[in-house]
Short mmCIF file of C-alpha atoms in Angstrom, two decimals:
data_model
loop_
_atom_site.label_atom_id
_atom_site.label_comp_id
_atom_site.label_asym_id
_atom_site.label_seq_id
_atom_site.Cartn_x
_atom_site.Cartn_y
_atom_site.Cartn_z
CA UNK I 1 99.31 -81.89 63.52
CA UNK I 2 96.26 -81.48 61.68
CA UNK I 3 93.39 -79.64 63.25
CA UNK I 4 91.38 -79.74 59.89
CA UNK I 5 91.61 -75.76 59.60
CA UNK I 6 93.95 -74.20 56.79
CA UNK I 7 96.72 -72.45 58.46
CA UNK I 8 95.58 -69.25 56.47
CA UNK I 9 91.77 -69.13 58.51
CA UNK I 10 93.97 -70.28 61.73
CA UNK I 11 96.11 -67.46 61.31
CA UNK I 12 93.30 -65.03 60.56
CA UNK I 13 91.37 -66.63 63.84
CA UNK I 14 94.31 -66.37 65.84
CA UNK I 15 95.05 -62.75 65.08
CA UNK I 16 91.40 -62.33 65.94
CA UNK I 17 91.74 -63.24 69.10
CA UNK I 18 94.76 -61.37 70.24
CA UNK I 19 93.81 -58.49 68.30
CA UNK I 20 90.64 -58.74 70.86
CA UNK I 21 92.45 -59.61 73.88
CA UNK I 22 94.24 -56.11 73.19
CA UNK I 23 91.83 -53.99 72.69
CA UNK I 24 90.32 -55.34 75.61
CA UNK I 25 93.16 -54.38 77.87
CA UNK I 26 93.60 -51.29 75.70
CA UNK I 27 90.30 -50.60 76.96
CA UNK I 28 90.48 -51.82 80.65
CA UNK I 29 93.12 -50.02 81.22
CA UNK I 30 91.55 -46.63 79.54
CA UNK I 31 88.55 -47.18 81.55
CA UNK I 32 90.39 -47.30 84.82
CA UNK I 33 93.13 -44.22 83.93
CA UNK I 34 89.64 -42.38 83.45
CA UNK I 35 88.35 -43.41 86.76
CA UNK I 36 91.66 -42.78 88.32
CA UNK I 37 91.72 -38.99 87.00
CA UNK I 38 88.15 -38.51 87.91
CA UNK I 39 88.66 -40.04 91.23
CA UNK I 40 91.51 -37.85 91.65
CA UNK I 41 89.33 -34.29 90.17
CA UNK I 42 86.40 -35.96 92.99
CA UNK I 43 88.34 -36.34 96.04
CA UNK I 44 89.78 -32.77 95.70
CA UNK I 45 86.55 -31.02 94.85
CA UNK I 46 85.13 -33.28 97.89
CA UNK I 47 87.70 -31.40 100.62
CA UNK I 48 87.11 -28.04 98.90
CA UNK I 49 83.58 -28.34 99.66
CA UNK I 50 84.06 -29.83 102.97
CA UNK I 51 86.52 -26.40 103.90
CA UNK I 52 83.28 -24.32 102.24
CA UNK I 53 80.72 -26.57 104.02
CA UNK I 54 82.16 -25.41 107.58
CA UNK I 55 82.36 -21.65 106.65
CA UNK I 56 79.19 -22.04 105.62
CA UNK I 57 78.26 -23.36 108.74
CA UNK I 58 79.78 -20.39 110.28
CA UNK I 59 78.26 -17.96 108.49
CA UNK I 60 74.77 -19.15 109.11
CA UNK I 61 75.63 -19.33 112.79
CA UNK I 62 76.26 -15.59 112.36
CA UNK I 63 72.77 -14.99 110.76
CA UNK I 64 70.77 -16.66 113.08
CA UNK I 65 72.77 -15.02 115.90
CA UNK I 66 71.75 -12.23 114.19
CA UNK I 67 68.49 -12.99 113.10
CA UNK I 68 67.47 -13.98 116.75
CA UNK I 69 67.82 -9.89 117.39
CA UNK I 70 65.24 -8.78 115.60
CA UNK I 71 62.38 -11.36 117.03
CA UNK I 72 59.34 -9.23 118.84
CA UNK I 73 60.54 -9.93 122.44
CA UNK I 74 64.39 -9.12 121.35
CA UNK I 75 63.29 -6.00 119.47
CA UNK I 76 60.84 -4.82 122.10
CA UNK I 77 63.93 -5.18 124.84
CA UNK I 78 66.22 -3.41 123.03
CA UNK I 79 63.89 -0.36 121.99
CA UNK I 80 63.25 0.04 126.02
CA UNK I 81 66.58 -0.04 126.63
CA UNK I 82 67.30 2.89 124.39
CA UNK I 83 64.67 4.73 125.41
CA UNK I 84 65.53 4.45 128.90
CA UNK I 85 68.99 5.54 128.20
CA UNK I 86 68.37 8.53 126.16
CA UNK I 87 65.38 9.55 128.87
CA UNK I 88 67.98 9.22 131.62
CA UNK I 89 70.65 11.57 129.40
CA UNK I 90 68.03 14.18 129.14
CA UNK I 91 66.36 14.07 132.18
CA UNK I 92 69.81 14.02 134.08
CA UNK I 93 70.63 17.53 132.51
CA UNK I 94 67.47 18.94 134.04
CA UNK I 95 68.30 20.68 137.66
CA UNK I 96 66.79 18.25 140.46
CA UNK I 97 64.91 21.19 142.68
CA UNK I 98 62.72 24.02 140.81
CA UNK I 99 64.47 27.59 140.03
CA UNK I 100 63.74 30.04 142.70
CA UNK I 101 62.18 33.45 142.67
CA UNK I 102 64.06 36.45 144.99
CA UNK I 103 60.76 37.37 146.49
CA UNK I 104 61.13 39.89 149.52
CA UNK I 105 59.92 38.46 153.18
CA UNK I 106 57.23 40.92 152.74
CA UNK I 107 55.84 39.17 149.73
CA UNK I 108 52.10 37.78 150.37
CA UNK I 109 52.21 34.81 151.17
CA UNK I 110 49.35 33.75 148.33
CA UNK I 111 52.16 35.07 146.22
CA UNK I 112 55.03 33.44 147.56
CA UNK I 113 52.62 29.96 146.90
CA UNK I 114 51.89 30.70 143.75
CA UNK I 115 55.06 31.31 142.58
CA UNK I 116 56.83 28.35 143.98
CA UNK I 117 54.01 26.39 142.56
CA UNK I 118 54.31 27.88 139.45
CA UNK I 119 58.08 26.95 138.91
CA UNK I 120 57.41 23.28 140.67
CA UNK I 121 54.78 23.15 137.40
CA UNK I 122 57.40 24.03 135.12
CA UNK I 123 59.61 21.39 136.45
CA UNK I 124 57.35 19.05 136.28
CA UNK I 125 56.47 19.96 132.42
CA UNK I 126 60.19 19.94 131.68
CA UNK I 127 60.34 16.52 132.75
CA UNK I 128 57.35 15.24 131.01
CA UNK I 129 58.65 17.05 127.45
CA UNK I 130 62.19 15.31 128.58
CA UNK I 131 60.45 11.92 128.85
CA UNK I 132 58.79 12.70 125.83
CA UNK I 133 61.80 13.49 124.04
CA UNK I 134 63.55 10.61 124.93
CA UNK I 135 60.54 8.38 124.02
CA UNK I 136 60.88 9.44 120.41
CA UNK I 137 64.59 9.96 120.64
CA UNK I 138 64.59 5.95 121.40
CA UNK I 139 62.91 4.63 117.89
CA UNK I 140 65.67 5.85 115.96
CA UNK I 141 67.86 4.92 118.26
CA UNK I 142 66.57 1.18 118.19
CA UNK I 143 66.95 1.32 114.32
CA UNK I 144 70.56 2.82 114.99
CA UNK I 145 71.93 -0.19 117.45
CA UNK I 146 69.92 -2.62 114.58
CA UNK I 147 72.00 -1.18 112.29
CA UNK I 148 75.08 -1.63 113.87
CA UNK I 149 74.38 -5.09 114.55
CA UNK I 150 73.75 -6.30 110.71
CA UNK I 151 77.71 -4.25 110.15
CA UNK I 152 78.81 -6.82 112.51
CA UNK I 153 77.04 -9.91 110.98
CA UNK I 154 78.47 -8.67 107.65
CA UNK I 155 82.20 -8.29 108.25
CA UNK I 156 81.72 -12.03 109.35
CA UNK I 157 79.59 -13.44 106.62
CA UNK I 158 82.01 -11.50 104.14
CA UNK I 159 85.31 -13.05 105.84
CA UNK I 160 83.76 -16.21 105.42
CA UNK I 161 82.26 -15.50 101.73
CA UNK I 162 86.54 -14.45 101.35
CA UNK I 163 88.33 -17.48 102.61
CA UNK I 164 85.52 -19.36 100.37
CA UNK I 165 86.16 -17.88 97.18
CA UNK I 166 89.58 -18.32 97.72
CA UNK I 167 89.61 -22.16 98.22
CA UNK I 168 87.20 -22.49 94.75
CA UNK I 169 89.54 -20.00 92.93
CA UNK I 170 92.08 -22.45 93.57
CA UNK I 171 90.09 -25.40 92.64
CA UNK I 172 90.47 -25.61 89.08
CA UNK I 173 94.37 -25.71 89.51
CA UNK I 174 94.42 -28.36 92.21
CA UNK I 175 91.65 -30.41 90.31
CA UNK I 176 94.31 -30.29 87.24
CA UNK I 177 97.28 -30.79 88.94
CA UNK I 178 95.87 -33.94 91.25
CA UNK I 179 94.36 -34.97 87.58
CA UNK I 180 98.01 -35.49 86.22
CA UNK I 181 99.47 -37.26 89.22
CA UNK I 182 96.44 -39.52 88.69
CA UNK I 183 97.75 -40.14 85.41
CA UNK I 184 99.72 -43.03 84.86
CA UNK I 185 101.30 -44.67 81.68
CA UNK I 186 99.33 -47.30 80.31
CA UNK I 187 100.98 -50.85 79.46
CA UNK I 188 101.86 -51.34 75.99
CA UNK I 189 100.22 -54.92 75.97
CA UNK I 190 97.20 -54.17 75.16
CA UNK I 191 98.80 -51.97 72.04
CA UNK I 192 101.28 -55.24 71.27
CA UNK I 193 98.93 -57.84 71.43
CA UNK I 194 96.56 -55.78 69.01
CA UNK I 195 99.46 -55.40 66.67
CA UNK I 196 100.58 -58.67 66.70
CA UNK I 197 96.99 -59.74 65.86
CA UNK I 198 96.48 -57.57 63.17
CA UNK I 199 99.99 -58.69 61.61
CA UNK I 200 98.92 -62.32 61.97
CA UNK I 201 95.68 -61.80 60.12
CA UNK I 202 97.20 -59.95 57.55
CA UNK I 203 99.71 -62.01 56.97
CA UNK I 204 97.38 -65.31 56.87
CA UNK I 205 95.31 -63.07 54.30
CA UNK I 206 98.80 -62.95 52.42
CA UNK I 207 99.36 -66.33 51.70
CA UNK I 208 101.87 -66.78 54.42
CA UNK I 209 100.49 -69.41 55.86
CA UNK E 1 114.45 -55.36 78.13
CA UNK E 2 114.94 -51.68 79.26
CA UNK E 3 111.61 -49.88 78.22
CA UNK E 4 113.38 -46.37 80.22
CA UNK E 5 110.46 -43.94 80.02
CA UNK E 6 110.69 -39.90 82.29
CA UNK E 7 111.46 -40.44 86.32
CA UNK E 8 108.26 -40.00 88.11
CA UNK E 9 107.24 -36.47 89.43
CA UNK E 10 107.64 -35.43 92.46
CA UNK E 11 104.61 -35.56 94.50
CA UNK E 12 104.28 -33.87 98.07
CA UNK E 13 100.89 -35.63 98.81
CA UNK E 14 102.00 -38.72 99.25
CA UNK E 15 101.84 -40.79 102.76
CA UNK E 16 103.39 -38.30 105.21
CA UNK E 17 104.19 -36.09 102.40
CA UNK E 18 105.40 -32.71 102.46
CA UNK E 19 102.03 -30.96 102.13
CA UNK E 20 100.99 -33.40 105.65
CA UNK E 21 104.30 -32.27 107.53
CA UNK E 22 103.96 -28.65 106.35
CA UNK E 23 100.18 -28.31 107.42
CA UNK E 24 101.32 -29.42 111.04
CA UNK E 25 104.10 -27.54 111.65
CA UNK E 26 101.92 -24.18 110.33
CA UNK E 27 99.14 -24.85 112.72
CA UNK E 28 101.79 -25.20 115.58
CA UNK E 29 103.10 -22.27 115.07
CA UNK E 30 99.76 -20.18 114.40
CA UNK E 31 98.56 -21.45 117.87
CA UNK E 32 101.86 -20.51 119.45
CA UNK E 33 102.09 -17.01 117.50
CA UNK E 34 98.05 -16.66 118.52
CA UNK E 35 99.22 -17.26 122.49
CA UNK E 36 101.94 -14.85 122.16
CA UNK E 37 99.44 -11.97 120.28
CA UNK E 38 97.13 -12.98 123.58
CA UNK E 39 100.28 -12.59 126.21
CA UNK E 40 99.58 -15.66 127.64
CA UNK E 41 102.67 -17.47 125.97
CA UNK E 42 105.19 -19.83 127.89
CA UNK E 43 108.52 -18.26 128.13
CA UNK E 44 110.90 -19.55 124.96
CA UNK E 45 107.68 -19.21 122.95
CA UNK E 46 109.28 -16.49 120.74
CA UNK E 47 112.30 -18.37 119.94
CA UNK E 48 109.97 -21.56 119.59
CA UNK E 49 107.76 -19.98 117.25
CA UNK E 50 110.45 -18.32 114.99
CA UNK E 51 112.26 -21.85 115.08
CA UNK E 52 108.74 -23.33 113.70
CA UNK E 53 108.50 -20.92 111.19
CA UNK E 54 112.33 -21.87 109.72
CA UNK E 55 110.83 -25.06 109.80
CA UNK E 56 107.54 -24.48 107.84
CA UNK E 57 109.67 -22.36 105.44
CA UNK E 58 112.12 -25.38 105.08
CA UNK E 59 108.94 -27.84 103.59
CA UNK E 60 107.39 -25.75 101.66
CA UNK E 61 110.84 -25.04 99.61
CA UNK E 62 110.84 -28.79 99.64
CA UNK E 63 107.20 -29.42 98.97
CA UNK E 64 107.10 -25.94 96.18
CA UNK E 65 108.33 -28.63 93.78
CA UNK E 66 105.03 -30.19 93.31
CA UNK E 67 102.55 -27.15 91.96
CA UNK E 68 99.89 -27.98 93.50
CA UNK E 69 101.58 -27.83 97.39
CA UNK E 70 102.62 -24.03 96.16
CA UNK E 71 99.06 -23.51 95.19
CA UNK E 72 97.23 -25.25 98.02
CA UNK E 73 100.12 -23.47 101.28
CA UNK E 74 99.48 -20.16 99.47
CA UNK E 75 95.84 -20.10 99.85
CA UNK E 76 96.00 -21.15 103.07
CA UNK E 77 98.64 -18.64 104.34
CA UNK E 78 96.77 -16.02 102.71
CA UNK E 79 93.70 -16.86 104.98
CA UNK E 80 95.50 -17.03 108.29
CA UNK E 81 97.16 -13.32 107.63
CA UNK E 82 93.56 -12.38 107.07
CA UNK E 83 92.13 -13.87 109.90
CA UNK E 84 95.31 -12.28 111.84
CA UNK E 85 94.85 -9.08 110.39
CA UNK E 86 91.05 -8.70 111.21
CA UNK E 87 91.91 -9.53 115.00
CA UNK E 88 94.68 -6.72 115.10
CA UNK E 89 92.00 -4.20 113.62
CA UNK E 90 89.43 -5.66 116.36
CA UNK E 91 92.02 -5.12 118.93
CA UNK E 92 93.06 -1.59 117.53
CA UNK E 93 88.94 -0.39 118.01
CA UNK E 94 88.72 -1.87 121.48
CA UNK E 95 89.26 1.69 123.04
CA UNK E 96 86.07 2.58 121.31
CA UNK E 97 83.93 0.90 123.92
CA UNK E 98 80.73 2.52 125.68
CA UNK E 99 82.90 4.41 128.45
CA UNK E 100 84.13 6.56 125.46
CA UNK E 101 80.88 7.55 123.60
CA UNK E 102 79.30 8.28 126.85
CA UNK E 103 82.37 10.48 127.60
CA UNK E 104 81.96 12.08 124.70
CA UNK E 105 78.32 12.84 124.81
CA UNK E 106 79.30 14.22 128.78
CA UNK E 107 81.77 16.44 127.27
CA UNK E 108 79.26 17.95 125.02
CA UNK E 109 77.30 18.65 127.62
CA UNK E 110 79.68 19.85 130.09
CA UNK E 111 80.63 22.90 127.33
CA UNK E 112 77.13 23.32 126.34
CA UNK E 113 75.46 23.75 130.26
CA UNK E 114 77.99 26.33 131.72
CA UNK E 115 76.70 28.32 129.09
CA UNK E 116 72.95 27.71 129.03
CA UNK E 117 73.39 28.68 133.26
CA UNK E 118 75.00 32.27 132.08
CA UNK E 119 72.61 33.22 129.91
CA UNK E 120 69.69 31.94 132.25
CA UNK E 121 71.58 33.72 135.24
CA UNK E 122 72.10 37.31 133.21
CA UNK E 123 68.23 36.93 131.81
CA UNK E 124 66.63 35.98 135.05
CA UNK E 125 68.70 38.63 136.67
CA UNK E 126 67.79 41.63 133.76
CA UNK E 127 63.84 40.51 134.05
CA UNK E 128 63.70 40.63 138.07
CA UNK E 129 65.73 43.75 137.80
CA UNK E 130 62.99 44.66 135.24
CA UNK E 131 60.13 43.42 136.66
CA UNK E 132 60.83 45.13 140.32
CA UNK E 133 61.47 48.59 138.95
CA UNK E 134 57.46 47.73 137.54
CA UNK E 135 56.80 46.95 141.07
CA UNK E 136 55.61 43.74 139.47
CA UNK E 137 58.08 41.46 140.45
CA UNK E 138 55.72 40.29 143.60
CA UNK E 139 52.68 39.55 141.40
CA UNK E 140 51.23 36.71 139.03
CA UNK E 141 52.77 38.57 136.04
CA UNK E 142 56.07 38.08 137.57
CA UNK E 143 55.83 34.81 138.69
CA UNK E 144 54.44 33.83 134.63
CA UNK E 145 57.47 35.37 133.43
CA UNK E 146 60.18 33.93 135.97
CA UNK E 147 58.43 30.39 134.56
CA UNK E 148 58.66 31.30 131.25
CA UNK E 149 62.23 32.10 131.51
CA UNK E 150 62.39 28.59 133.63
CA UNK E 151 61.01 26.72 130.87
CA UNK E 152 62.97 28.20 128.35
CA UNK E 153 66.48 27.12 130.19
CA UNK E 154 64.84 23.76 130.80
CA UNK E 155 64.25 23.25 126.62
CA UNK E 156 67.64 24.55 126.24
CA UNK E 157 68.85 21.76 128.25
CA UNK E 158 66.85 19.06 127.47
CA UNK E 159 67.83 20.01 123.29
CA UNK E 160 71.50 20.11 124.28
CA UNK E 161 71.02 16.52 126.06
CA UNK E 162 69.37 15.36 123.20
CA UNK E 163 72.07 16.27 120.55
CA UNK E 164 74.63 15.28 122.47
CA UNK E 165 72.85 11.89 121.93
CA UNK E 166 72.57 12.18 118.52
CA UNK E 167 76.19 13.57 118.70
CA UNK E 168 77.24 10.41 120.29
CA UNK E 169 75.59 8.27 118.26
CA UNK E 170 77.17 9.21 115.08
CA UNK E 171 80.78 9.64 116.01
CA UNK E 172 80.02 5.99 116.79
CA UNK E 173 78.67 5.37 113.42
CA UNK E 174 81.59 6.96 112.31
CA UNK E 175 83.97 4.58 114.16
CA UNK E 176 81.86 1.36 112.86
CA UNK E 177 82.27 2.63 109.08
CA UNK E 178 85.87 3.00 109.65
CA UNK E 179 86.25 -0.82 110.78
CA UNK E 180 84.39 -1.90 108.17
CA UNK E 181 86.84 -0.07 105.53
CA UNK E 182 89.63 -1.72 107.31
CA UNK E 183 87.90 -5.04 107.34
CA UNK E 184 87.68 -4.45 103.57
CA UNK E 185 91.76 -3.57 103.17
CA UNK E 186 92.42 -6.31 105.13
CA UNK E 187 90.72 -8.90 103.03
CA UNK E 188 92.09 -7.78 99.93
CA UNK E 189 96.06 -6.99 100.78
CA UNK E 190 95.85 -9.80 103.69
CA UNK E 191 99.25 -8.49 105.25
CA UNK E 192 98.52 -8.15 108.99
CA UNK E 193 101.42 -5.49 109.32
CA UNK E 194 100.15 -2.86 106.43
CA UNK E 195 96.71 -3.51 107.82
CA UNK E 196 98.07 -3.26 111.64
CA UNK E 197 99.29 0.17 110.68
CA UNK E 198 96.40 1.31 108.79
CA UNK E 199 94.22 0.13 112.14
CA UNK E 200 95.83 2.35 114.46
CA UNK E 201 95.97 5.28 112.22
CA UNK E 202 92.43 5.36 111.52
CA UNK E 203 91.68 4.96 115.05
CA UNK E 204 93.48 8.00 115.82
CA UNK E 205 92.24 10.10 113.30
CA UNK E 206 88.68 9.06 114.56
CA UNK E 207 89.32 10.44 118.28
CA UNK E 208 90.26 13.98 116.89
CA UNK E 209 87.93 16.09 118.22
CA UNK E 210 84.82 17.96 117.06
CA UNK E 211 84.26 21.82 117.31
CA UNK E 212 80.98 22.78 118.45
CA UNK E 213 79.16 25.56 117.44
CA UNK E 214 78.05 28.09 119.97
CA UNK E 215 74.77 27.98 121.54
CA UNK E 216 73.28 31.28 120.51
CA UNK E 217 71.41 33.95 122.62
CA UNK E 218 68.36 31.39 124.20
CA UNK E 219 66.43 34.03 125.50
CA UNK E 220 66.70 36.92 123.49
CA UNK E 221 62.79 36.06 123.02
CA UNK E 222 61.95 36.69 126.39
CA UNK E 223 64.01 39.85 127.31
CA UNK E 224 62.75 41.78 124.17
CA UNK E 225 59.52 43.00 125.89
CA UNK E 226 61.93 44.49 128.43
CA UNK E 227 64.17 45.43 126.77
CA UNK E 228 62.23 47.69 124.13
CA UNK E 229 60.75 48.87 126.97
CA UNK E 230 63.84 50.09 128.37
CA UNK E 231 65.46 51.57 125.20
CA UNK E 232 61.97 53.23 124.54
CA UNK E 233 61.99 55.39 127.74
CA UNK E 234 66.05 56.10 127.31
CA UNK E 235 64.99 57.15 123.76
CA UNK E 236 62.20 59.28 124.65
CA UNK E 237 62.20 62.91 123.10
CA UNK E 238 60.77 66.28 124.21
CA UNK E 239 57.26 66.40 125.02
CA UNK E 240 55.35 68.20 121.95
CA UNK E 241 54.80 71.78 122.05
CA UNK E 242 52.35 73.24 119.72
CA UNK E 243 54.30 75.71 117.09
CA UNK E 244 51.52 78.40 116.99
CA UNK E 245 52.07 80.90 119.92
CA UNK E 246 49.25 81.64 122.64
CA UNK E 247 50.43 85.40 122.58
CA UNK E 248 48.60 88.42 120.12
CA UNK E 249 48.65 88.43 116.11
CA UNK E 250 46.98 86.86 113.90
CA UNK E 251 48.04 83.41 115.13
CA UNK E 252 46.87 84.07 118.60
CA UNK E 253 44.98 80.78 119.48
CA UNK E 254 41.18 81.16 120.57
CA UNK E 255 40.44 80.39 124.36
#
């Protein structure tokens, strides 16, 4: 049949075109093994973040639990409360009644006033300095339960910090490993048809045709 | 055409794979080994759970074929024996609750009070002992110094409460910086049994008890009036004499 082409060009047009058609599935299928693996690298990052998202959660829950002790009202509470416990340790040790003096039943009684008035006055003193006491005693005692309340915060926030370094210690490995099951073999069309293009050029350039 | 080509690796995430099956029957058996560890299992539980476990053990030798299930179980595991772990230690420091501070601080007091009443009974007793043989026991002088004596005891006792506070107070730092150590371990070995161990052993070490020191004479201060009063008159030597002689001679003194 004559087309009005030399064989030789038809050859060389020919090749051309399968050599293009090749490279173009070469390519496709490149494109998509890339997509594939990155898909694959994605979706596994995506859970590990999703695992570190909710212990993140959980540690924050911890800090504003935490953070809610230390606002005015909370702080205020909790600095009468120690004060009024270490008042009512020290107080409590004090005897309830004043001491008494062994006066004879012939003392005056302008004595006998004055001397149970004087030990009701030291009583009274006692329990004022107590009350004092316990009123300074309760500052650092407020700073002390404050103290013990960021330990507890912090062993949670660092169990949570642990588990999350964990799961991105392991990331690299599972982003590798779900990487090569991702992997696939690609077709050897798009390789063939290239080949078979190239021949048929080359051999049109030859003279075969 | 036979093209051939390398079988296809095994894969253990694949629809209902092994890494699926394996992640259910672990969390079955945490929540039955977590009801057990509360005593609030069903009965069979124990043979239940270690039937589970045979179970979970089975998969992952099944599933450790694909890396990545070995990688992904081993993590995971390690965080439950943590999280198991931490709640042993927790329930190894429950006994340190407020009812044992508070006894604590009580039993300081209770060896520091007896005393402080001893000394206040021997002192008050020396000073009215001291006071009457003045003949001013009945007086304002008397009554200053019985309220001195008063107010002394009463310092003594409110210091001794106060300590005992403080006292308190840092045994139960102590106890908190211990669980945090152990909180530490347990994170990095992350074997619940080692850490278990470690738990109660620190716990008892922490409720060995402390020596206290001895209170001291409190009122030396006020006695010592009295008492160098005392040891001046038992001390008290002849009554001079002048050495020249009142007779005749040359050292006859002059009238």
């Amino acid at each position: 049949m004559c087309t009005g082409i030399e064989p030789a060009l038809l050859s060389a047009l020919a090749g051309g075109v399968l050599s293009g058609a090749g490279t173009m599935i070469s390519q496709n299928q490149a494109e998509q093994q890339a997509q594939a693996q990155a898909d694959a690298r994605n979706k596994v990052l995506q859970a590990t973040l999703t695992k570190n998202d909710a212990l993140s959660e959980k540690s924050r829950a911890l800090f504003d639990e935490r953070a809610e002790k230390v606002q005015p009202e909370k702080v205020q509470q909790q600095q009468q409360e120690a004060t009024e416990e270490r008042t009512g340790v020290i107080e409590g040790n004090l005897d309830a009644s004043p001491a008494e003096i062994p006066l004879s039943g012939s003392a005056p009684a302008v004595v006998k006033a004055e001397a149970a008035k004087g030990l009701s006055d030291t009583l009274a003193a006692s329990r004022e300095r107590a009350q004092a006491l316990g009123k300074l005693g309760g500052f650092g005692d407020l700073f002390f339960r404050q103290g013990l309340d960021n330990l507890d915060a912090s062993r949670g926030i660092n169990l949570n910090n642990n588990f999350a370094s964990g799961n991105l210690a392991v990331l690299p490995h599972l982003q590798d490993f779900a990487e090569a099951r991702a992997t696939k073999p690609i077709s050897p069309i798009g390789g063939i048809l290239t080949g078979l293009g190239n021949s048929l050029g080359s051999a049109g350039g030859s003279g075969y045709f | 055409m036979c093209f051939g080509g390398a079988p296809e690796p095994y894969s253990a995430y694949g629809k209902n794979g092994a890494i699926t099956q394996w992640r259910s029957v672990f969390e079955q058996a945490n929540a039955l080994e977590d009801q057990i560890r509360a005593g609030n299992a069903p009965e069979g539980a124990q043979a239940q759970l270690e039937a589970l476990r045979a179970k979970q053990q089975q998969l992952r030798d099944q599933g450790n074929k694909d890396p990545s299930f070995g990688v992904e179980t081993r993590e995971e595991i390690r965080q439950r024996d943590v999280g198991v772990g931490r709640e042993n230690i927790d329930k190894a420091f429950t006994q340190f609750n407020p009812d044992f501070f508070n006894n604590f601080r009580d039993t300081r007091l209770s060896f520091y009070n007896p005393e402080i009443d001893r000394q206040f009974g021997d002192a008050k007793g020396k000073l009215v002992a001291a006071l009457a043989g003045r003949g001013t026991l009945e007086s304002s002088v008397g009554n200053r110094t019985i309220s001195d004596v008063t107010r002394q005891r009463d310092e003594a006792k409110t210091n001794v409460a106060n300590e005992s506070q403080d006292a308190a107070n840092q045994l139960k730092g102590q106890v908190e910086n211990s669980k945090s150590d152990l909180y530490s371990l347990n994170e990095i070995s992350a074997d619940p049994q080692s850490v278990n161990a470690r738990a109660l052993g620190s716990a008892s070490a922490i409720v060995a008890p402390q020596t206290f020191s001895p209170i001291g004479d409190i009122f030396a201060s006020a006695l010592q009036p009295f008492t160098n009063y005392q040891n001046a008159r038992n001390q008290r030597g002849p009554v001079y004499r002048s050495t020249v002689p009142s007779g005749s001679g040359s050292g006859a003194v002059v009238r």
